[in-house]
Amino acid sequence: MAARGRPAALAYGGLVRAVPWWGVFSSATAPVLLIGGWTQADALQPRSFDPVRQSVSSLARAGATDRWLMTAAFVLVAACYIATGLALRPAASAGRLVLVAAGLAGVLVAANPEAVAGGFSFAHALWAGVGFAFLTAWPVAASQRDPSAPWGLRPAIAISAVLVTAALLAWFVVEVVSGGGQLGLAERLLGVAQVIWPLLVVLSCRVDRFRWARAPQR
């Protein structure tokens, strides 16, 4: 039975469109893995390493101290994106597909690390760019026009999320092109914004399901 005032076909609180527990786990684990991964990897680098100036990818490049740590973080975070995309049943299929594709791009980023200091890896730059683009665009692709959709999937909210991450992505690109001194800071802020949003969307879906589950049925 659908909740009162909500069409059965769009009953986001129903079991068919509920986000399973493992989707909550994957979306909550991703920020911990990403931020914890680069924080620990930063601490293991020589004193000359500057996280504000140097990129996260440099922590996994050839010659970096304990490069396996950041590489593992990239892979695990990518797996979390894939799992979250599969679990996010209330979202539009296109958005779920884009989030899964972003996770696959993350695996390819880890498989194609940066070259030694001063070098350049086209494959790494390509897949990193694809991943950043997908993670920026997926909120709009996942949005639902139904007014009773969870707030994280409403078009206005999704567009706002895209504008914020797009601005951070533009800053990061400027730092890459200009060789600016805040490349690492821009990348880390972009990474935080992109890894937090799936969790917020999942939580909005779970709260919405709980709210409608408690509403009178008809």
Coordinates of N, CA and C in Angstrom, one line a residue:
M1 N 0.8 -1.2 0.0 CA 0.0 0.0 0.0 C 0.9 1.2 0.0
A2 N 0.5 2.2 -0.8 CA 1.2 3.5 -0.8 C 0.9 4.4 0.4
A3 N 1.8 5.2 0.8 CA 1.5 6.2 1.8 C 0.5 7.2 1.3
R4 N -0.3 7.7 2.2 CA -1.4 8.7 1.9 C -0.8 9.8 1.1
G5 N -1.4 10.2 -0.1 CA -1.0 11.3 -0.8 C 0.2 11.0 -1.7
R6 N 0.7 9.8 -1.8 CA 1.8 9.5 -2.6 C 1.4 8.3 -3.6
P7 N 1.6 8.5 -4.9 CA 1.2 7.5 -5.8 C 2.0 6.2 -5.6
A8 N 1.4 5.1 -5.8 CA 2.1 3.8 -5.6 C 3.3 3.6 -6.4
A9 N 3.3 4.1 -7.7 CA 4.4 4.0 -8.6 C 5.6 4.8 -8.2
L10 N 5.4 5.8 -7.3 CA 6.5 6.6 -6.9 C 6.6 6.6 -5.4
A11 N 6.2 5.4 -4.8 CA 6.3 5.3 -3.3 C 7.7 5.0 -2.9
Y12 N 8.5 6.1 -2.7 CA 9.9 6.0 -2.4 C 10.1 5.4 -1.0
G13 N 9.1 5.4 -0.1 CA 9.2 4.7 1.2 C 8.9 3.2 1.1
G14 N 8.5 2.7 -0.1 CA 8.3 1.3 -0.3 C 9.5 0.5 -0.3
L15 N 9.3 -0.8 -0.1 CA 10.5 -1.7 0.0 C 11.3 -1.8 -1.3
V16 N 10.6 -1.7 -2.4 CA 11.2 -1.8 -3.7 C 12.3 -0.7 -3.9
R17 N 12.0 0.5 -3.4 CA 12.9 1.6 -3.7 C 13.6 2.0 -2.4
A18 N 13.7 1.2 -1.4 CA 14.5 1.5 -0.2 C 15.9 1.3 -0.5
V19 N 16.8 2.1 0.2 CA 18.2 1.9 0.1 C 18.6 0.9 1.1
P20 N 19.2 -0.2 0.7 CA 19.6 -1.3 1.6 C 20.7 -0.8 2.6
W21 N 20.9 -1.6 3.6 CA 21.8 -1.2 4.7 C 23.2 -1.1 4.1
W22 N 23.6 -2.0 3.1 CA 24.9 -2.0 2.6 C 25.2 -0.7 1.8
G23 N 24.1 -0.1 1.3 CA 24.3 1.2 0.6 C 24.6 2.3 1.6
V24 N 24.0 2.2 2.8 CA 24.3 3.2 3.8 C 25.8 3.0 4.2
F25 N 26.2 1.7 4.4 CA 27.5 1.4 4.8 C 28.6 1.9 3.8
S26 N 28.3 1.6 2.5 CA 29.3 2.0 1.5 C 29.4 3.6 1.4
S27 N 28.3 4.3 1.5 CA 28.3 5.7 1.3 C 29.0 6.4 2.6
A28 N 28.8 5.8 3.7 CA 29.4 6.3 5.0 C 30.9 5.9 5.1
T29 N 31.3 4.8 4.5 CA 32.6 4.4 4.6 C 33.6 5.1 3.6
A30 N 33.0 5.5 2.5 CA 33.8 6.2 1.5 C 34.6 7.5 2.0
P31 N 33.9 8.4 2.7 CA 34.6 9.6 3.2 C 35.7 9.2 4.2
V32 N 35.4 8.2 5.0 CA 36.4 7.8 6.0 C 37.7 7.2 5.3
L33 N 37.4 6.4 4.3 CA 38.6 5.8 3.6 C 39.4 6.9 2.8
L34 N 38.7 7.8 2.1 CA 39.4 8.8 1.3 C 40.2 9.8 2.2
I35 N 39.5 10.4 3.2 CA 40.1 11.4 4.0 C 41.2 10.7 4.9
G36 N 40.8 9.6 5.5 CA 41.7 8.8 6.4 C 42.9 8.4 5.6
G37 N 42.7 7.9 4.3 CA 43.8 7.4 3.5 C 44.8 8.5 3.2
W38 N 44.4 9.7 2.7 CA 45.4 10.7 2.4 C 46.0 11.3 3.7
T39 N 45.2 11.4 4.8 CA 45.8 11.9 6.0 C 46.9 11.0 6.5
Q40 N 46.7 9.7 6.5 CA 47.8 8.8 6.9 C 48.9 8.8 5.9
A41 N 48.6 8.8 4.6 CA 49.7 8.8 3.6 C 50.5 10.1 3.7
D42 N 49.8 11.2 3.9 CA 50.5 12.5 4.1 C 51.6 12.4 5.2
A43 N 51.1 11.8 6.3 CA 52.0 11.7 7.5 C 53.2 10.9 7.3
L44 N 53.2 10.0 6.3 CA 54.3 9.0 6.0 C 55.3 9.6 5.1
Q45 N 55.0 10.7 4.4 CA 55.9 11.3 3.4 C 57.0 12.1 4.1
P46 N 58.1 12.4 3.3 CA 59.2 13.2 3.9 C 58.7 14.6 4.3
R47 N 59.4 15.3 5.1 CA 59.0 16.6 5.5 C 58.8 17.6 4.4
S48 N 59.5 17.3 3.3 CA 59.4 18.2 2.1 C 58.0 18.2 1.4
F49 N 57.2 17.1 1.8 CA 55.9 17.0 1.1 C 55.0 18.1 1.7
D50 N 54.2 18.7 0.8 CA 53.3 19.8 1.1 C 51.9 19.4 0.6
P51 N 51.0 19.0 1.5 CA 49.7 18.6 1.0 C 48.9 19.8 0.4
V52 N 49.2 21.0 0.7 CA 48.5 22.1 0.1 C 48.9 22.3 -1.3
R53 N 50.2 22.0 -1.6 CA 50.7 22.3 -2.9 C 50.7 21.0 -3.8
Q54 N 50.9 19.8 -3.2 CA 51.0 18.6 -4.0 C 49.7 17.8 -4.0
S55 N 49.5 17.1 -5.1 CA 48.2 16.4 -5.3 C 48.1 15.1 -4.5
V56 N 46.9 14.7 -4.3 CA 46.6 13.4 -3.7 C 47.2 12.3 -4.5
S57 N 47.2 12.4 -5.8 CA 47.7 11.3 -6.6 C 49.2 11.1 -6.4
S58 N 49.9 12.2 -6.0 CA 51.3 12.0 -5.8 C 51.7 11.1 -4.7
L59 N 50.7 10.8 -3.8 CA 50.9 9.9 -2.7 C 50.9 8.5 -3.2
A60 N 50.4 8.2 -4.4 CA 50.4 6.8 -4.9 C 51.3 6.7 -6.1
R61 N 52.1 7.7 -6.5 CA 52.9 7.6 -7.6 C 54.2 6.8 -7.3
A62 N 54.9 6.4 -8.3 CA 56.1 5.6 -8.2 C 57.1 6.4 -7.4
G63 N 57.7 5.9 -6.3 CA 58.7 6.5 -5.5 C 58.1 7.2 -4.2
A64 N 56.8 7.2 -4.1 CA 56.2 7.8 -2.9 C 56.3 6.8 -1.8
T65 N 56.5 7.3 -0.6 CA 56.6 6.4 0.6 C 55.3 5.7 0.9
D66 N 55.4 4.3 1.0 CA 54.2 3.5 1.2 C 53.0 3.9 0.3
R67 N 53.4 3.9 -1.0 CA 52.4 4.3 -2.0 C 51.2 3.3 -2.0
W68 N 51.3 2.1 -1.5 CA 50.2 1.2 -1.5 C 49.0 1.7 -0.7
L69 N 49.3 2.5 0.3 CA 48.2 3.0 1.2 C 47.2 3.8 0.4
M70 N 47.7 4.8 -0.4 CA 46.8 5.7 -1.1 C 46.2 4.9 -2.3
T71 N 47.0 4.0 -2.9 CA 46.4 3.1 -3.9 C 45.2 2.3 -3.4
A72 N 45.4 1.7 -2.3 CA 44.3 0.9 -1.7 C 43.1 1.8 -1.4
A73 N 43.4 3.0 -0.9 CA 42.3 3.9 -0.6 C 41.5 4.3 -1.9
F74 N 42.2 4.5 -3.0 CA 41.6 4.8 -4.2 C 40.6 3.6 -4.6
V75 N 41.1 2.4 -4.5 CA 40.4 1.2 -5.0 C 39.2 1.0 -4.1
L76 N 39.3 1.2 -2.8 CA 38.2 0.9 -1.8 C 37.2 2.0 -2.0
V77 N 37.6 3.3 -2.1 CA 36.6 4.3 -2.3 C 35.8 4.1 -3.6
A78 N 36.5 3.7 -4.7 CA 35.9 3.4 -6.0 C 34.9 2.3 -5.8
A79 N 35.2 1.3 -5.0 CA 34.3 0.2 -4.8 C 33.0 0.7 -4.0
C80 N 33.3 1.6 -3.1 CA 32.1 2.2 -2.4 C 31.2 3.0 -3.3
Y81 N 31.8 3.7 -4.2 CA 30.9 4.4 -5.2 C 30.1 3.5 -6.0
I82 N 30.7 2.4 -6.4 CA 30.0 1.4 -7.2 C 28.8 0.8 -6.4
A83 N 29.1 0.4 -5.2 CA 28.1 -0.2 -4.3 C 27.0 0.8 -4.0
T84 N 27.3 2.1 -3.8 CA 26.3 3.1 -3.5 C 25.4 3.3 -4.7
G85 N 26.0 3.4 -5.9 CA 25.3 3.5 -7.1 C 24.3 2.4 -7.3
L86 N 24.7 1.2 -7.0 CA 23.8 0.0 -7.1 C 22.7 0.0 -6.1
A87 N 23.0 0.6 -4.9 CA 22.1 0.6 -3.8 C 21.0 1.7 -3.8
L88 N 21.4 2.8 -4.6 CA 20.6 4.0 -4.5 C 19.3 3.8 -5.4
R89 N 18.4 2.9 -5.0 CA 17.2 2.6 -5.8 C 16.3 3.7 -6.0
P90 N 16.1 4.7 -5.0 CA 15.2 5.8 -5.3 C 15.6 6.8 -6.3
A91 N 16.9 6.7 -6.7 CA 17.4 7.7 -7.7 C 17.1 7.2 -9.1
A92 N 17.2 8.2 -10.0 CA 17.0 7.9 -11.5 C 18.1 6.9 -11.9
S93 N 17.8 6.0 -12.8 CA 18.7 5.0 -13.3 C 20.0 5.7 -13.9
A94 N 19.8 6.8 -14.6 CA 20.9 7.4 -15.2 C 22.0 7.9 -14.2
G95 N 21.5 8.4 -13.1 CA 22.4 8.9 -12.1 C 23.1 7.7 -11.4
R96 N 22.4 6.7 -11.2 CA 23.1 5.5 -10.6 C 24.1 4.9 -11.5
L97 N 23.9 4.9 -12.8 CA 24.8 4.5 -13.8 C 26.1 5.4 -13.8
V98 N 25.9 6.7 -13.7 CA 27.0 7.6 -13.7 C 27.8 7.4 -12.5
L99 N 27.2 7.2 -11.3 CA 28.0 7.0 -10.1 C 28.8 5.7 -10.2
V100 N 28.2 4.6 -10.7 CA 28.9 3.4 -10.9 C 30.1 3.6 -11.8
A101 N 29.9 4.3 -12.9 CA 30.9 4.6 -13.9 C 32.1 5.4 -13.2
A102 N 31.7 6.3 -12.3 CA 32.7 7.1 -11.6 C 33.6 6.2 -10.8
G103 N 32.9 5.2 -10.1 CA 33.7 4.2 -9.4 C 34.6 3.4 -10.2
L104 N 34.2 3.0 -11.4 CA 35.1 2.2 -12.3 C 36.2 3.1 -12.8
A105 N 36.0 4.4 -13.0 CA 37.1 5.3 -13.4 C 38.1 5.4 -12.2
G106 N 37.6 5.3 -11.0 CA 38.5 5.4 -9.8 C 39.4 4.2 -9.8
V107 N 38.9 3.0 -10.2 CA 39.7 1.8 -10.2 C 40.8 2.0 -11.2
L108 N 40.5 2.6 -12.4 CA 41.5 2.8 -13.4 C 42.5 3.9 -13.0
V109 N 42.1 4.8 -12.2 CA 43.0 5.8 -11.7 C 44.1 5.1 -10.8
A110 N 43.6 4.2 -10.0 CA 44.5 3.4 -9.1 C 45.4 2.5 -9.9
A111 N 44.9 2.0 -11.0 CA 45.7 1.1 -11.9 C 46.7 1.8 -12.7
N112 N 46.6 3.1 -12.9 CA 47.5 3.9 -13.7 C 48.0 5.1 -12.9
P113 N 48.9 4.8 -12.0 CA 49.4 5.9 -11.1 C 50.3 6.9 -11.8
E114 N 50.4 8.0 -11.2 CA 51.4 9.0 -11.8 C 52.8 8.5 -11.9
A115 N 53.5 9.0 -12.8 CA 54.9 8.6 -13.0 C 55.7 9.2 -11.8
V116 N 57.0 9.0 -11.8 CA 57.8 9.5 -10.8 C 57.7 11.1 -10.8
A117 N 58.2 11.7 -9.7 CA 58.1 13.1 -9.5 C 58.5 13.9 -10.8
G118 N 57.7 14.8 -11.3 CA 58.0 15.5 -12.5 C 57.6 14.8 -13.8
G119 N 57.1 13.6 -13.7 CA 56.7 12.9 -14.9 C 55.2 13.1 -15.1
F120 N 54.7 12.5 -16.2 CA 53.3 12.7 -16.5 C 52.7 11.4 -17.1
S121 N 51.5 11.0 -16.6 CA 50.9 9.8 -17.0 C 49.5 10.2 -17.7
F122 N 49.5 10.0 -19.0 CA 48.2 10.4 -19.7 C 47.1 9.6 -19.2
A123 N 47.3 8.3 -19.0 CA 46.2 7.4 -18.6 C 45.6 7.8 -17.2
H124 N 46.5 8.2 -16.3 CA 46.1 8.6 -15.0 C 45.3 9.9 -15.1
A125 N 45.8 10.9 -15.9 CA 45.1 12.1 -16.0 C 43.7 11.9 -16.7
L126 N 43.7 11.1 -17.7 CA 42.4 10.8 -18.4 C 41.4 10.3 -17.4
W127 N 41.7 9.2 -16.7 CA 40.7 8.5 -15.9 C 40.4 9.4 -14.6
A128 N 41.3 10.2 -14.2 CA 41.0 11.1 -13.1 C 40.1 12.2 -13.5
G129 N 40.3 12.7 -14.7 CA 39.4 13.7 -15.3 C 38.0 13.1 -15.5
V130 N 37.9 11.9 -16.0 CA 36.6 11.2 -16.2 C 35.9 11.0 -14.9
G131 N 36.6 10.6 -13.9 CA 36.0 10.3 -12.6 C 35.5 11.6 -12.0
F132 N 36.3 12.7 -12.0 CA 35.9 14.0 -11.5 C 34.6 14.5 -12.2
A133 N 34.6 14.3 -13.5 CA 33.4 14.8 -14.3 C 32.2 14.0 -13.9
F134 N 32.3 12.7 -13.8 CA 31.1 11.9 -13.4 C 30.6 12.2 -12.0
L135 N 31.6 12.4 -11.1 CA 31.2 12.7 -9.7 C 30.6 14.1 -9.6
T136 N 30.9 15.0 -10.5 CA 30.3 16.3 -10.5 C 28.9 16.2 -11.1
A137 N 28.7 15.4 -12.1 CA 27.4 15.5 -12.9 C 26.4 14.5 -12.3
W138 N 26.7 13.5 -11.6 CA 25.7 12.5 -11.2 C 24.5 13.0 -10.4
P139 N 24.7 14.0 -9.5 CA 23.5 14.4 -8.8 C 22.3 14.9 -9.7
V140 N 22.6 15.6 -10.8 CA 21.5 16.0 -11.7 C 20.9 14.8 -12.4
A141 N 21.8 13.9 -12.8 CA 21.3 12.7 -13.5 C 20.5 11.8 -12.6
A142 N 20.7 11.9 -11.3 CA 20.0 11.0 -10.4 C 18.7 11.6 -9.9
S143 N 18.5 12.9 -10.1 CA 17.4 13.6 -9.6 C 16.0 13.1 -10.1
Q144 N 15.0 13.3 -9.2 CA 13.7 12.9 -9.6 C 12.7 14.1 -9.5
R145 N 11.9 14.3 -10.5 CA 11.0 15.4 -10.6 C 9.8 15.3 -9.7
D146 N 9.5 14.1 -9.2 CA 8.3 14.0 -8.4 C 8.5 14.8 -7.1
P147 N 7.5 15.7 -6.7 CA 7.7 16.6 -5.6 C 7.8 15.8 -4.3
S148 N 7.4 14.5 -4.2 CA 7.5 13.8 -3.0 C 8.8 13.0 -2.9
A149 N 9.7 13.2 -3.8 CA 11.0 12.5 -3.8 C 11.8 13.0 -2.6
P150 N 12.8 12.2 -2.1 CA 13.6 12.6 -1.0 C 14.4 13.9 -1.3
W151 N 14.6 14.8 -0.4 CA 15.2 16.1 -0.7 C 16.5 16.0 -1.5
G152 N 17.3 15.0 -1.2 CA 18.6 14.8 -1.9 C 18.5 14.5 -3.3
L153 N 17.3 14.1 -3.8 CA 17.1 13.8 -5.2 C 16.2 14.9 -5.9
R154 N 15.9 15.9 -5.2 CA 15.1 17.0 -5.9 C 16.0 17.8 -6.8
P155 N 15.4 18.2 -8.0 CA 16.3 18.9 -9.0 C 17.0 20.1 -8.4
A156 N 16.3 21.0 -7.7 CA 16.9 22.2 -7.2 C 18.1 21.9 -6.3
I157 N 18.0 20.9 -5.4 CA 19.1 20.6 -4.5 C 20.2 19.9 -5.4
A158 N 19.9 19.1 -6.3 CA 20.9 18.5 -7.1 C 21.7 19.5 -8.0
I159 N 21.0 20.5 -8.5 CA 21.7 21.5 -9.3 C 22.6 22.3 -8.4
S160 N 22.2 22.6 -7.2 CA 23.0 23.3 -6.2 C 24.3 22.5 -5.9
A161 N 24.1 21.2 -5.7 CA 25.3 20.3 -5.4 C 26.3 20.4 -6.6
V162 N 25.7 20.3 -7.8 CA 26.5 20.3 -9.0 C 27.3 21.6 -9.2
L163 N 26.6 22.7 -8.9 CA 27.3 24.1 -9.0 C 28.4 24.2 -8.0
V164 N 28.3 23.7 -6.8 CA 29.3 23.7 -5.8 C 30.5 22.9 -6.3
T165 N 30.3 21.7 -6.7 CA 31.4 20.8 -7.1 C 32.0 21.2 -8.4
A166 N 31.2 21.8 -9.3 CA 31.7 22.3 -10.5 C 32.7 23.5 -10.3
A167 N 32.3 24.4 -9.3 CA 33.2 25.5 -9.0 C 34.5 25.0 -8.4
L168 N 34.5 24.0 -7.5 CA 35.7 23.4 -7.0 C 36.5 22.7 -8.1
L169 N 35.8 22.0 -9.0 CA 36.5 21.4 -10.1 C 37.2 22.4 -11.0
A170 N 36.5 23.5 -11.2 CA 37.1 24.6 -12.0 C 38.4 25.1 -11.4
W171 N 38.3 25.3 -10.0 CA 39.5 25.8 -9.3 C 40.6 24.8 -9.4
F172 N 40.3 23.5 -9.3 CA 41.4 22.5 -9.4 C 42.0 22.5 -10.8
V173 N 41.2 22.6 -11.8 CA 41.7 22.6 -13.2 C 42.6 23.8 -13.4
V174 N 42.2 25.0 -12.9 CA 43.1 26.2 -13.0 C 44.4 26.0 -12.3
E175 N 44.4 25.3 -11.1 CA 45.6 25.0 -10.4 C 46.5 24.1 -11.2
V176 N 45.9 23.1 -11.9 CA 46.7 22.1 -12.7 C 47.3 22.8 -13.8
V177 N 46.5 23.6 -14.6 CA 47.0 24.3 -15.8 C 48.1 25.4 -15.4
S178 N 47.8 26.1 -14.4 CA 48.7 27.2 -14.1 C 49.9 26.8 -13.2
G179 N 49.9 25.6 -12.7 CA 50.9 25.2 -11.8 C 50.9 25.9 -10.5
G180 N 49.7 26.3 -10.0 CA 49.5 27.1 -8.8 C 50.0 26.4 -7.6
G181 N 50.1 27.1 -6.5 CA 50.6 26.6 -5.2 C 49.5 26.0 -4.3
Q182 N 48.3 25.9 -4.8 CA 47.2 25.3 -4.0 C 46.5 24.1 -4.7
L183 N 47.3 23.4 -5.5 CA 46.7 22.3 -6.2 C 46.2 21.2 -5.2
G184 N 47.0 20.9 -4.2 CA 46.6 19.8 -3.3 C 45.3 20.2 -2.5
L185 N 45.3 21.5 -2.1 CA 44.1 22.0 -1.3 C 42.9 21.9 -2.2
A186 N 43.0 22.4 -3.4 CA 41.8 22.4 -4.3 C 41.3 20.9 -4.5
E187 N 42.3 20.0 -4.7 CA 41.9 18.6 -5.0 C 41.2 18.0 -3.8
R188 N 41.8 18.3 -2.6 CA 41.2 17.7 -1.4 C 39.8 18.3 -1.1
L189 N 39.6 19.5 -1.3 CA 38.3 20.1 -1.0 C 37.3 19.5 -2.1
L190 N 37.7 19.4 -3.3 CA 36.8 18.8 -4.3 C 36.5 17.3 -3.9
G191 N 37.5 16.6 -3.5 CA 37.3 15.2 -3.1 C 36.3 15.1 -2.0
V192 N 36.5 16.0 -1.0 CA 35.5 15.9 0.2 C 34.1 16.2 -0.3
A193 N 33.9 17.2 -1.1 CA 32.6 17.6 -1.6 C 32.0 16.4 -2.3
Q194 N 32.7 15.8 -3.2 CA 32.2 14.7 -4.0 C 32.0 13.4 -3.3
V195 N 32.8 13.1 -2.3 CA 32.6 11.9 -1.5 C 31.5 12.0 -0.4
I196 N 31.2 13.2 0.0 CA 30.2 13.4 1.0 C 28.8 13.4 0.4
W197 N 28.6 13.9 -0.8 CA 27.3 14.0 -1.4 C 26.5 12.7 -1.5
P198 N 27.1 11.6 -2.0 CA 26.4 10.4 -2.0 C 25.8 10.0 -0.6
L199 N 26.6 10.2 0.4 CA 26.1 9.9 1.8 C 24.9 10.7 2.1
L200 N 24.9 12.0 1.8 CA 23.8 12.9 2.2 C 22.6 12.5 1.4
V201 N 22.7 12.1 0.1 CA 21.6 11.6 -0.6 C 21.0 10.3 0.0
V202 N 21.9 9.4 0.3 CA 21.4 8.1 0.9 C 20.7 8.4 2.2
L203 N 21.2 9.3 3.0 CA 20.6 9.6 4.3 C 19.2 10.3 4.1
S204 N 19.1 11.1 3.1 CA 17.8 11.7 2.8 C 16.8 10.7 2.4
C205 N 17.2 9.7 1.7 CA 16.3 8.6 1.3 C 15.9 7.8 2.5
R206 N 16.8 7.5 3.4 CA 16.5 6.7 4.5 C 15.5 7.4 5.5
V207 N 15.8 8.7 5.7 CA 14.9 9.5 6.5 C 13.5 9.6 5.9
D208 N 13.5 9.8 4.6 CA 12.2 9.9 3.9 C 11.4 8.6 4.0
R209 N 12.1 7.5 3.9 CA 11.4 6.2 4.0 C 10.9 6.0 5.4
F210 N 11.6 6.4 6.4 CA 11.2 6.2 7.8 C 10.0 7.1 8.0
R211 N 10.0 8.4 7.5 CA 8.9 9.3 7.7 C 7.6 8.8 7.0
W212 N 7.7 8.2 5.8 CA 6.5 7.7 5.1 C 6.1 6.4 5.7
A213 N 7.0 5.6 6.2 CA 6.6 4.3 6.9 C 5.7 4.6 8.1
R214 N 5.9 5.7 8.7 CA 5.2 6.1 9.9 C 3.9 6.8 9.6
A215 N 3.7 7.2 8.3 CA 2.5 8.0 8.0 C 1.3 7.0 7.9
P216 N 0.1 7.5 8.0 CA -1.1 6.7 7.9 C -1.2 6.0 6.5
Q217 N -1.6 4.8 6.4 CA -1.7 4.1 5.2 C -3.1 4.1 4.7
R218 N -3.3 3.9 3.4 CA -4.7 3.8 2.9 C -4.7 2.8 1.7

